[in-house]
Short mmCIF file of C-alpha atoms in Angstrom, two decimals:
data_model
loop_
_atom_site.label_atom_id
_atom_site.label_comp_id
_atom_site.label_asym_id
_atom_site.label_seq_id
_atom_site.Cartn_x
_atom_site.Cartn_y
_atom_site.Cartn_z
CA ALA Q 532 196.78 142.69 98.45
CA ALA Q 533 193.21 143.89 98.64
CA LEU Q 534 191.83 144.38 102.11
CA ARG Q 535 189.36 141.85 103.41
CA SER Q 536 185.68 142.74 103.83
CA ARG Q 537 185.16 146.44 104.48
CA ALA Q 538 182.45 145.95 107.05
CA MET Q 539 183.04 148.22 110.00
CA LYS Q 540 185.89 146.79 112.07
CA VAL Q 541 186.11 147.69 115.72
CA ALA Q 542 189.10 146.77 117.87
CA VAL Q 543 188.07 146.23 121.50
CA GLN Q 544 190.68 146.38 124.24
CA GLY Q 545 190.39 145.54 127.96
CA CYS Q 546 192.24 147.49 130.67
CA ALA Q 547 194.69 149.97 129.15
CA HIS Q 548 196.67 150.93 132.28
CA GLY Q 549 198.31 153.78 130.40
CA ASP Q 550 200.04 151.55 127.81
CA LEU Q 551 198.80 153.40 124.73
CA ASP Q 552 201.97 152.90 122.69
CA GLU Q 553 201.77 149.13 123.15
CA ILE Q 554 198.04 149.02 122.39
CA TYR Q 555 198.33 151.00 119.16
CA ALA Q 556 201.33 148.91 118.11
CA SER Q 557 199.30 145.74 118.70
CA VAL Q 558 196.43 147.03 116.57
CA ARG Q 559 198.86 147.94 113.81
CA HIS Q 560 200.47 144.49 113.96
CA LEU Q 561 197.06 142.84 113.75
CA GLU Q 562 196.16 144.94 110.70
CA GLU Q 563 199.34 143.84 108.95
CA THR Q 564 199.07 140.16 109.79
CA GLU Q 565 195.32 139.85 109.12
CA ASN Q 566 195.17 142.29 106.18
CA VAL Q 567 192.38 144.35 107.71
CA LYS Q 568 191.78 148.03 108.44
CA VAL Q 569 190.55 148.94 111.90
CA ASP Q 570 188.05 151.81 111.92
CA LEU Q 571 187.64 152.36 115.68
CA LEU Q 572 189.45 151.38 118.87
CA ILE Q 573 187.44 150.98 122.08
CA SER Q 574 189.05 150.76 125.53
CA CYS Q 575 186.99 149.44 128.44
CA GLY Q 576 188.54 151.44 131.27
CA ASP Q 577 191.59 152.05 133.45
CA PHE Q 578 192.70 154.22 130.56
CA GLN Q 579 194.84 156.46 132.80
CA ALA Q 580 194.86 159.75 130.89
CA ILE Q 581 197.80 161.17 132.88
CA ARG Q 582 198.78 164.59 131.49
CA ASN Q 583 201.64 165.30 133.88
CA GLU Q 584 203.00 164.10 137.21
CA THR Q 585 200.48 166.06 139.27
CA ASP Q 586 197.62 164.02 137.79
CA LEU Q 587 199.06 160.97 139.53
CA GLU Q 588 197.83 162.47 142.81
CA SER Q 589 194.26 162.01 141.55
CA MET Q 590 194.66 158.33 140.62
CA ALA Q 591 193.63 155.79 143.25
CA VAL Q 592 196.57 153.40 143.27
CA PRO Q 593 199.40 152.82 145.77
CA ASP Q 594 202.46 154.95 145.09
CA LYS Q 595 204.43 151.98 143.75
CA TYR Q 596 201.96 151.72 140.84
CA LYS Q 597 201.97 155.41 139.92
CA GLU Q 598 203.59 155.60 136.52
CA LEU Q 599 203.34 158.35 133.95
CA GLY Q 600 202.64 155.95 131.09
CA SER Q 601 202.58 157.08 127.47
CA PHE Q 602 199.34 159.09 127.30
CA HIS Q 603 201.09 162.39 128.08
CA LYS Q 604 202.73 162.29 124.63
CA TYR Q 605 199.31 162.18 122.96
CA TYR Q 606 198.03 164.96 125.20
CA SER Q 607 200.92 167.28 124.37
CA GLY Q 608 200.70 166.59 120.64
CA GLU Q 609 204.10 164.94 120.45
CA VAL Q 610 202.32 161.99 118.81
CA GLU Q 611 198.76 161.53 117.55
CA ALA Q 612 196.47 158.56 118.06
CA PRO Q 613 196.53 156.56 114.79
CA TYR Q 614 192.94 155.35 115.25
CA PRO Q 615 189.80 157.08 116.49
CA THR Q 616 189.75 155.96 120.11
CA LEU Q 617 186.79 155.79 122.49
CA PHE Q 618 187.07 154.90 126.17
CA ILE Q 619 185.19 154.81 129.46
CA GLY Q 620 186.61 155.31 132.94
CA GLY Q 621 187.52 152.50 135.30
CA ASN Q 622 188.69 152.53 138.91
CA HIS Q 623 192.28 153.62 138.25
CA GLU Q 624 192.03 156.93 136.41
CA ALA Q 625 193.21 160.53 136.48
CA SER Q 626 189.89 161.40 138.08
CA ASN Q 627 190.53 165.15 138.09
CA TYR Q 628 190.91 165.19 134.30
CA LEU Q 629 187.86 163.01 133.63
CA TRP Q 630 185.76 165.26 135.91
CA GLU Q 631 186.57 168.18 133.57
CA LEU Q 632 184.88 166.11 130.86
CA TYR Q 633 182.02 164.72 132.93
CA TYR Q 634 179.68 164.82 129.92
CA GLY Q 635 182.33 163.34 127.61
CA GLY Q 636 184.92 164.97 125.40
CA TRP Q 637 188.40 164.91 123.91
CA VAL Q 638 191.27 164.03 126.25
CA ALA Q 639 193.70 164.32 123.33
CA LYS Q 640 193.43 164.65 119.59
CA ASN Q 641 191.48 161.66 118.22
CA ILE Q 642 190.87 160.20 121.72
CA PHE Q 643 187.34 160.63 123.09
CA PHE Q 644 186.09 159.99 126.64
CA LEU Q 645 182.46 158.83 126.68
CA GLY Q 646 181.79 160.58 130.00
CA TYR Q 647 180.55 159.31 133.35
CA SER Q 648 177.66 158.00 131.25
CA GLY Q 649 177.05 158.66 127.61
CA VAL Q 650 175.89 157.72 124.12
CA VAL Q 651 177.59 158.67 120.85
CA ASN Q 652 177.43 157.51 117.23
CA PHE Q 653 180.31 156.41 115.03
CA GLY Q 654 180.07 155.10 111.49
CA GLY Q 655 176.49 153.96 111.91
CA LEU Q 656 177.10 152.36 115.32
CA ARG Q 657 175.26 153.63 118.37
CA ILE Q 658 177.53 153.24 121.41
CA GLY Q 659 176.63 153.77 125.05
CA GLY Q 660 178.64 153.36 128.21
CA LEU Q 661 178.96 153.73 131.97
CA SER Q 662 182.24 154.67 133.64
CA GLY Q 663 183.49 153.46 137.02
CA ILE Q 664 182.75 150.41 139.15
CA PHE Q 665 179.86 149.54 141.43
CA ASP Q 666 180.10 150.05 145.20
CA GLY Q 667 176.94 149.80 147.27
CA ARG Q 668 178.07 152.47 149.73
CA SER Q 669 178.38 155.12 147.01
CA TYR Q 670 175.61 154.12 144.60
CA GLN Q 671 172.99 156.49 146.01
CA GLN Q 672 175.40 159.31 146.80
CA GLY Q 673 175.60 162.52 144.83
CA HIS Q 674 178.68 163.54 142.86
CA TYR Q 675 180.16 165.27 145.89
CA GLU Q 676 183.84 164.63 145.09
CA PHE Q 677 185.67 167.68 143.74
CA PRO Q 678 189.43 168.00 143.27
CA PRO Q 679 191.65 168.14 145.21
CA TYR Q 680 190.55 164.77 146.54
CA ASP Q 681 191.12 163.57 150.07
CA ARG Q 682 191.81 159.92 150.82
CA GLY Q 683 188.14 159.02 150.94
CA SER Q 684 186.91 160.91 147.90
CA LEU Q 685 189.87 159.65 145.84
CA ARG Q 686 188.49 156.15 146.38
CA SER Q 687 184.83 156.96 145.80
CA VAL Q 688 184.93 159.36 142.85
CA TYR Q 689 185.06 156.44 140.40
CA HIS Q 690 182.08 154.62 141.96
CA VAL Q 691 178.98 154.35 139.77
CA ARG Q 692 176.06 156.55 140.86
CA GLU Q 693 172.40 155.73 140.50
CA PHE Q 694 171.88 159.09 138.80
CA GLU Q 695 174.03 157.92 135.86
CA VAL Q 696 172.02 154.71 135.60
CA ARG Q 697 168.80 156.71 135.70
CA LYS Q 698 170.00 158.84 132.79
CA LEU Q 699 170.92 155.81 130.68
CA LEU Q 700 167.57 154.18 131.38
CA GLN Q 701 165.92 157.12 129.59
CA VAL Q 702 167.38 155.85 126.28
CA LYS Q 703 164.41 154.59 124.28
CA GLY Q 704 165.41 155.14 120.66
CA ARG Q 705 167.25 152.86 118.27
CA GLN Q 706 168.81 149.84 119.93
CA LEU Q 707 172.35 150.35 121.11
CA ASP Q 708 174.86 148.40 119.04
CA ILE Q 709 177.50 148.48 121.76
CA PHE Q 710 177.51 149.16 125.48
CA LEU Q 711 180.65 149.55 127.60
CA SER Q 712 181.20 149.06 131.31
CA HIS Q 713 184.38 148.56 133.28
CA ASP Q 714 183.15 145.91 135.69
CA TRP Q 715 180.92 143.10 134.44
CA PRO Q 716 177.14 142.99 134.81
CA ARG Q 717 176.19 140.92 137.80
CA GLY Q 718 175.36 137.31 136.98
CA VAL Q 719 176.86 137.20 133.50
CA ALA Q 720 178.95 134.18 134.54
CA ASN Q 721 175.67 132.39 135.38
CA CYS Q 722 173.73 133.46 132.30
CA GLY Q 723 173.41 129.91 130.96
CA HIS Q 724 175.34 130.31 127.69
CA CYS Q 725 178.98 130.60 128.69
CA ASP Q 726 181.81 128.47 130.02
CA ARG Q 727 181.62 129.27 133.70
CA GLN Q 728 183.86 126.39 134.71
CA ARG Q 729 186.63 127.55 132.41
CA LEU Q 730 186.42 131.02 133.98
CA ILE Q 731 186.70 129.50 137.46
CA ARG Q 732 189.68 127.39 136.41
CA LYS Q 733 191.46 130.52 135.23
CA LYS Q 734 190.31 132.69 138.16
CA PRO Q 735 189.50 130.39 141.12
CA PHE Q 736 189.14 133.35 143.50
CA PHE Q 737 185.90 134.25 141.65
CA GLU Q 738 184.16 130.97 142.48
CA ARG Q 739 182.52 131.99 145.74
CA GLU Q 740 181.10 135.26 144.41
CA ILE Q 741 179.84 133.54 141.26
CA ALA Q 742 178.10 130.88 143.37
CA GLU Q 743 176.58 133.57 145.60
CA ASP Q 744 175.51 135.65 142.59
CA SER Q 745 177.38 138.62 144.01
CA PHE Q 746 179.98 138.70 141.22
CA GLY Q 747 179.63 141.83 139.10
CA SER Q 748 177.64 145.03 139.13
CA PRO Q 749 173.86 144.97 139.77
CA ALA Q 750 173.63 148.45 138.23
CA ALA Q 751 175.19 147.19 135.00
CA ALA Q 752 172.84 144.18 135.04
CA ILE Q 753 169.82 146.49 135.27
CA LEU Q 754 171.10 148.43 132.27
CA CYS Q 755 171.81 145.26 130.30
CA ASN Q 756 168.38 143.78 131.00
CA ARG Q 757 166.56 147.03 130.26
CA LEU Q 758 168.55 148.43 127.30
CA ARG Q 759 169.41 145.05 125.72
CA PRO Q 760 172.29 146.20 123.51
CA ARG Q 761 173.53 143.93 120.76
CA HIS Q 762 177.04 143.79 122.26
CA TRP Q 763 178.43 144.49 125.72
CA PHE Q 764 182.17 144.92 126.34
CA SER Q 765 183.90 145.01 129.73
CA ALA Q 766 187.30 144.63 131.39
CA HIS Q 767 188.34 145.02 135.07
CA PHE Q 768 188.81 141.35 136.04
CA HIS Q 769 191.81 140.74 133.76
CA VAL Q 770 190.50 137.69 131.95
CA LYS Q 771 188.89 137.01 128.59
CA PHE Q 772 185.33 135.75 128.89
CA ALA Q 773 182.47 135.54 126.41
CA ALA Q 774 178.80 134.83 126.92
CA ILE Q 775 175.41 135.20 125.28
CA VAL Q 776 172.72 136.66 127.52
CA HIS Q 777 169.10 135.76 126.77
CA HIS Q 778 167.23 138.48 128.63
CA ALA Q 779 163.93 136.67 128.89
CA SER Q 780 165.64 134.08 131.08
CA SER Q 781 167.20 136.48 133.63
CA LEU Q 782 166.27 135.56 137.19
CA ALA Q 783 165.76 139.20 138.22
CA GLU Q 784 166.34 142.66 136.76
CA ASP Q 785 169.53 143.28 138.74
CA THR Q 786 171.26 140.07 137.65
CA LEU Q 787 171.89 138.21 134.39
CA THR Q 788 171.83 134.88 136.22
CA ALA Q 789 169.43 132.69 134.29
CA ARG Q 790 166.55 130.60 135.41
CA ALA Q 791 166.75 127.03 134.14
CA PHE Q 792 167.10 128.04 130.51
CA ASP Q 793 165.74 125.78 127.78
CA ARG Q 794 166.96 127.25 124.51
CA ALA Q 795 165.02 124.76 122.39
CA ALA Q 796 161.77 125.70 124.11
CA ALA Q 797 162.56 129.41 123.77
CA MET Q 798 163.26 129.03 120.05
CA ALA Q 799 160.08 127.00 119.55
CA ALA Q 800 158.06 129.73 121.27
CA TRP Q 801 159.72 132.35 119.11
CA LYS Q 802 158.99 130.48 115.88
CA GLY Q 803 155.42 129.84 117.00
CA ALA Q 804 154.94 133.57 117.58
CA GLY Q 805 156.18 134.35 114.08
CA ALA Q 806 158.80 136.82 115.30
CA GLY Q 807 161.24 138.28 112.83
CA ALA Q 808 164.34 137.89 114.98
CA GLU Q 809 165.80 135.67 117.66
CA PRO Q 810 164.74 136.23 121.28
CA ALA Q 811 166.41 139.40 122.60
CA CYS Q 812 170.00 138.66 123.53
CA THR Q 813 173.26 140.48 124.17
CA LYS Q 814 176.67 139.16 123.18
CA PHE Q 815 179.06 139.80 126.08
CA LEU Q 816 182.83 139.97 125.82
CA ALA Q 817 185.37 140.85 128.52
CA LEU Q 818 189.06 141.18 127.78
CA ASP Q 819 192.33 141.09 129.72
CA LYS Q 820 194.79 143.87 130.49
CA CYS Q 821 197.53 144.92 128.08
CA LEU Q 822 200.38 142.48 128.74
CA PRO Q 823 202.38 140.09 126.52
CA ASN Q 824 200.67 136.79 125.78
CA ARG Q 825 197.35 137.95 127.23
CA ASP Q 826 193.97 138.18 125.47
CA PHE Q 827 193.57 141.96 125.71
CA LEU Q 828 192.56 142.79 122.13
CA GLN Q 829 189.95 141.52 119.69
CA VAL Q 830 188.68 142.87 116.37
CA LEU Q 831 184.99 142.49 115.57
CA ASP Q 832 183.07 142.96 112.32
CA PHE Q 833 179.91 145.03 112.17
CA PRO Q 834 178.52 144.36 108.68
CA ASP Q 835 175.39 146.42 109.33
CA ALA Q 836 177.47 149.58 109.75
CA GLU Q 837 179.15 149.85 106.37
CA ASP Q 838 180.34 153.08 104.75
CA ALA Q 839 177.61 155.58 103.94
CA LYS Q 840 177.54 159.32 103.52
CA SER Q 841 174.93 159.50 106.25
CA CYS Q 842 177.16 157.53 108.65
CA PRO Q 843 180.62 159.11 108.61
CA LYS Q 844 183.40 157.45 110.55
CA THR Q 845 183.67 160.31 112.98
CA PHE Q 846 182.22 160.76 116.44
CA GLN Q 847 178.70 162.14 116.22
CA TYR Q 848 176.42 163.54 118.89
CA ASP Q 849 173.37 161.43 119.70
CA PRO Q 850 170.36 163.81 119.72
CA GLU Q 851 168.33 161.66 122.10
CA TRP Q 852 171.21 161.52 124.59
CA LEU Q 853 171.73 165.29 124.45
CA ALA Q 854 168.03 165.73 125.10
CA ILE Q 855 168.39 163.48 128.15
CA LEU Q 856 171.31 165.59 129.41
CA LYS Q 857 169.26 168.73 128.88
CA LYS Q 858 166.22 167.35 130.69
CA MET Q 859 168.05 165.82 133.65
CA GLN Q 860 170.80 168.35 134.39
CA GLY Q 861 168.62 169.99 137.06
CA GLU Q 862 168.37 166.66 138.87
CA MET Q 863 172.15 166.14 139.11
CA PRO Q 864 172.92 165.56 142.82
CA LEU Q 865 176.13 167.23 143.99
CA ALA Q 866 175.90 166.61 147.73
CA ARG Q 867 177.33 163.96 149.99
CA GLY Q 868 174.32 162.14 151.34
CA ARG Q 869 171.91 159.48 150.20
CA VAL Q 870 169.87 160.61 147.22
CA SER Q 871 167.70 157.91 145.72
CA CYS Q 872 167.04 158.30 142.00
CA ARG Q 873 164.06 156.35 140.73
CA THR Q 874 165.03 153.75 138.13
CA ASP Q 875 161.78 151.79 137.86
CA PRO Q 876 160.35 151.78 134.30
CA PRO Q 877 157.47 154.23 134.95
CA SER Q 878 159.98 156.73 136.37
CA CYS Q 879 162.22 156.48 133.28
CA PRO Q 880 159.89 157.49 130.43
CA GLY Q 881 162.62 158.95 128.25
CA VAL Q 882 162.42 162.26 126.45
CA SER Q 883 159.69 163.56 124.19
CA PRO Q 884 159.95 164.01 120.40
CA GLU Q 885 159.74 167.75 121.02
CA GLU Q 886 162.76 167.64 123.33
CA ILE Q 887 164.76 165.70 120.73
CA SER Q 888 163.66 168.12 118.00
CA TRP Q 889 164.90 171.06 120.10
CA VAL Q 890 168.33 169.44 120.26
CA ALA Q 891 168.30 168.62 116.55
CA GLU Q 892 167.56 172.24 115.74
CA ARG Q 893 170.42 173.42 117.96
CA LEU Q 894 172.78 170.98 116.26
CA ALA Q 895 171.60 172.04 112.79
CA GLY Q 896 172.34 175.65 113.68
CA SER Q 897 175.83 174.90 115.01
CA GLU Q 898 179.00 175.12 112.98
CA SER Q 899 179.78 171.38 113.06
CA GLY Q 900 176.21 170.03 113.00
CA SER Q 901 175.91 166.58 114.57
CA THR Q 902 179.65 165.97 114.30
CA ILE Q 903 181.36 166.38 117.65
CA PRO Q 904 183.70 169.33 117.03
CA ASN Q 905 187.41 168.62 117.09
CA ASP Q 906 188.01 171.31 119.69
CA PHE Q 907 190.59 169.63 121.89
CA GLN Q 908 192.75 172.03 123.86
CA CYS Q 909 195.29 171.36 126.59
CA THR Q 910 194.03 172.57 129.96
CA ALA Q 911 196.65 171.45 132.47
CA PRO Q 912 200.25 171.98 131.34
CA PRO Q 913 201.83 169.02 129.54
CA GLN Q 914 204.56 167.02 131.19
CA SER Q 915 207.31 168.87 129.32
CA THR Q 916 206.43 172.27 130.84
CA PHE Q 917 204.38 171.57 133.96
CA ARG Q 918 207.19 172.29 136.44
CA GLU Q 919 207.76 175.77 135.04
CA GLU Q 920 204.03 176.54 134.94
CA LEU Q 921 203.57 175.13 138.43
CA ALA Q 922 206.25 177.48 139.72
CA ALA Q 923 204.72 180.43 137.88
CA ARG Q 924 200.99 179.85 138.53
CA GLY Q 925 200.84 177.59 141.53
CA ARG Q 926 198.63 174.54 141.83
CA VAL Q 927 195.37 174.63 139.87
CA HIS Q 928 192.90 172.00 141.06
CA HIS Q 929 190.17 172.42 138.46
CA TYR Q 930 190.23 173.55 134.85
CA GLU Q 931 187.10 174.53 132.95
CA ASN Q 932 187.47 172.44 129.83
CA PRO Q 933 186.55 174.33 126.61
CA HIS Q 934 184.80 171.27 125.18
CA THR Q 935 182.56 170.96 128.23
CA LYS Q 936 181.72 174.66 128.17
CA SER Q 937 180.92 174.49 124.45
CA LEU Q 938 178.53 171.56 124.97
CA LEU Q 939 176.78 173.28 127.87
CA LYS Q 940 176.39 176.42 125.77
CA LEU Q 941 174.87 174.35 122.98
CA LEU Q 942 172.33 172.90 125.43
CA ASP Q 943 171.83 176.17 127.32
CA LEU Q 944 172.91 174.58 130.62
CA PRO Q 945 174.89 175.99 133.57
CA TYR Q 946 178.39 174.91 134.54
CA VAL Q 947 178.30 172.93 137.82
CA LEU Q 948 181.63 171.09 137.88
CA ASP Q 949 183.55 173.67 139.92
CA LEU Q 950 183.27 173.36 143.70
CA SER Q 951 183.19 177.12 144.23
CA GLN Q 952 180.23 177.44 141.84
CA SER Q 953 178.41 174.36 143.13
CA GLN Q 954 178.96 174.77 146.86
CA SER Q 955 175.68 176.46 147.65
CA GLN Q 956 173.73 173.75 145.84
CA SER Q 957 175.77 171.04 147.56
CA GLN Q 958 175.20 172.51 151.00
CA SER Q 959 171.47 172.75 150.36
CA GLN Q 960 171.37 169.12 149.29
CA HIS Q 961 173.57 168.07 152.21
CA GLN Q 962 170.92 169.30 154.65
CA ARG Q 963 168.58 166.70 153.11
CA GLN Q 964 171.10 163.87 153.18
CA HIS Q 965 168.79 161.52 155.11
CA GLN Q 966 165.97 161.96 152.64
CA HIS Q 967 165.39 160.13 149.38
CA GLN Q 968 165.01 162.20 146.25
CA HIS Q 969 162.28 161.00 143.88
CA TRP Q 970 161.09 162.35 140.57
CA ALA Q 971 157.54 162.73 139.38
CA PRO Q 972 156.86 161.98 135.70
CA SER Q 973 156.96 165.70 134.97
CA GLY Q 974 160.57 165.84 136.17
CA GLN Q 975 159.69 167.92 139.28
CA MET Q 976 161.47 166.84 142.45
CA TYR Q 977 159.75 165.88 145.65
CA PHE Q 978 160.97 164.13 148.79
CA THR Q 979 159.73 161.18 150.78
CA GLN Q 980 161.03 158.98 153.58
CA PRO Q 981 162.05 156.25 153.38
CA GLY Q 982 162.93 155.40 149.78
CA PRO Q 983 162.58 151.94 148.27
CA PRO Q 984 165.46 149.48 148.72
CA LEU Q 985 167.91 148.94 145.91
CA PRO Q 986 167.00 145.97 143.73
CA HIS Q 987 170.12 144.12 144.84
CA GLN Q 988 169.04 144.57 148.49
CA GLN Q 989 165.63 142.96 148.04
CA GLN Q 990 165.13 139.60 149.69
CA HIS Q 991 164.11 137.69 146.58
CA ARG Q 992 166.73 135.02 147.23
CA GLN Q 993 166.04 133.15 150.41
CA GLN Q 994 168.90 130.67 150.66
CA PRO Q 995 171.17 131.37 153.65
CA PRO Q 996 174.83 132.24 153.10
CA GLN Q 997 177.09 129.25 152.68
CA PRO Q 998 180.76 129.19 153.68
CA PRO Q 999 183.21 128.82 150.80
CA PRO Q 1000 184.79 125.45 150.09
CA ALA Q 1001 187.87 124.81 152.19
CA ALA Q 1002 190.04 125.03 149.10
CA LEU Q 1003 188.91 128.62 148.59
CA GLN Q 1004 189.27 129.89 152.14
CA ASN Q 1005 192.53 131.63 151.28
CA SER Q 1006 192.09 132.15 147.54
CA ASP Q 1007 189.16 134.55 147.13
CA VAL Q 1008 191.27 137.62 146.42
CA ASN Q 1009 192.34 138.44 142.89
CA PRO Q 1010 196.16 138.58 143.06
CA GLU Q 1011 196.31 140.65 139.86
CA GLU Q 1012 194.04 143.45 141.09
CA ILE Q 1013 195.71 146.54 142.51
CA ASP Q 1014 194.95 146.54 146.23
CA ILE Q 1015 193.00 149.63 147.31
CA ASP Q 1016 192.03 149.62 150.97
CA ASP Q 1017 188.30 150.05 150.55
CA ASP Q 1018 187.58 148.60 147.10
CA ASP Q 1019 185.42 145.97 148.80
CA ASP Q 1020 182.02 147.45 149.53
CA GLY Q 1021 181.88 145.68 152.89
CA GLU Q 1022 178.11 145.22 152.69
CA GLU Q 1023 176.42 142.00 153.69
CA GLN Q 1024 174.89 140.31 150.68
CA VAL Q 1025 171.95 137.94 150.49
CA LEU Q 1026 173.58 134.88 149.02
CA TRP Q 1027 172.18 132.04 147.01
CA THR Q 1028 173.31 129.02 145.03
CA PRO Q 1029 172.43 129.13 141.33
CA GLU Q 1030 170.97 126.09 139.65
CA PRO Q 1031 173.40 123.90 137.69
CA GLN Q 1032 174.23 125.38 134.30
CA GLN Q 1033 174.92 123.54 131.10
CA ASP Q 1034 178.56 123.63 130.05
CA CYS Q 1035 178.52 125.31 126.64
CA GLY Q 1036 182.13 124.70 125.76
CA ASN Q 1037 184.86 127.22 125.10
CA PRO Q 1038 183.41 130.77 125.33
CA GLU Q 1039 186.02 131.97 122.86
CA GLU Q 1040 184.27 129.84 120.24
CA ILE Q 1041 181.05 131.83 120.65
CA GLU Q 1042 180.69 133.86 117.49
CA ILE Q 1043 180.76 137.52 118.46
#
């Protein structure tokens, strides 16, 4: 039988937890039953790219959850990923391996890590993402964690940094088609066009945080409100949830919680203004973890990204993003200590056409052009031989990944991911750990004290904290989340009670 519409089809998957064999089998089954062909698979974190048993030491989970999974077979070449696969990092990862590929790169043949933050193109789609989860204690820290990790750094290395958000806020070019984050943007459950009550029925331990507007990542909310991608995919909370975010109605920049939203009035204003499109909105979808009878996989059509010679279905560098990496590499903080990176709009002007042209010329002069070269190489020994190599070479804590070195050479940038090479810079920054680092429009650094508060720390919500309902006193912990001692940021939040929202029915009926 002929395949159904050949619009670009993207399979989106929630938390992988190392179950690659099961995920690929599920995609294959869906293709057969629905008579479709999937072009790209996206995983929204907790991918767990474990190459061998020693990588388990760099994954922040209790010992009872440390399993090798099936990724090591793809890493060694025993099997190959049947679909181009793109993923971001979550909070349960082989952090030592992902650090090798901080800027993004191949973890195995046909499997691409988007980086700690990143933007790539695939088949006409522009895809951005942010790895990790938000924790207020780490947000303004530098990337000070280097393998081997101690107990503390093992549990902070996956926390989102303001520097990564600052980089992404420089993106000013064509609208992103897709954005990925592991945890959800703050306030998405209160955005006004979703079934919040259904979410609470399925996950009652979320109710208090949703009511307080502390549920989700304020950093991700800032990115969503500022970048306004067409689609946003997340995972982390192990539940399927869909919403439509109308950005003009967001209560504040660091939350998607809506003011009293009147869609009819908004549409009337839009039509009166003669606009050519609906008011800016983002279609949000979160998915479950890979388990039987769970909603962990969904295939979406992208009819605007059909086959074209100019849009090959391969991973392509994004020239604007590479220009951002080039411009901001010198600002990368590598010290432990508070380093405030300005994220207000005037401080995030983007890159100039000349800077993008410089990158385009470098790409044009390279062997693979804009196509990301298929230069995957094993760095750490695969599972089948790691014991012999460990006995022969001893423990190696950091490998210089050839893909990373190739990208840095392309951009004429230094290598800073090795502790021994970065120590002098880290120590210099550590001496300034009580200062806030700001950037002038020219990109030159200067220092002031004190820095401005984070948006989520501002007192723009005046209602006092309210105790949770009695029924929730003992039910505000997600029983499905792996318990890590300090996953809770432990910071006092300014709480508030959102205005009543209209029940919009089943979120799974929202057309994504």
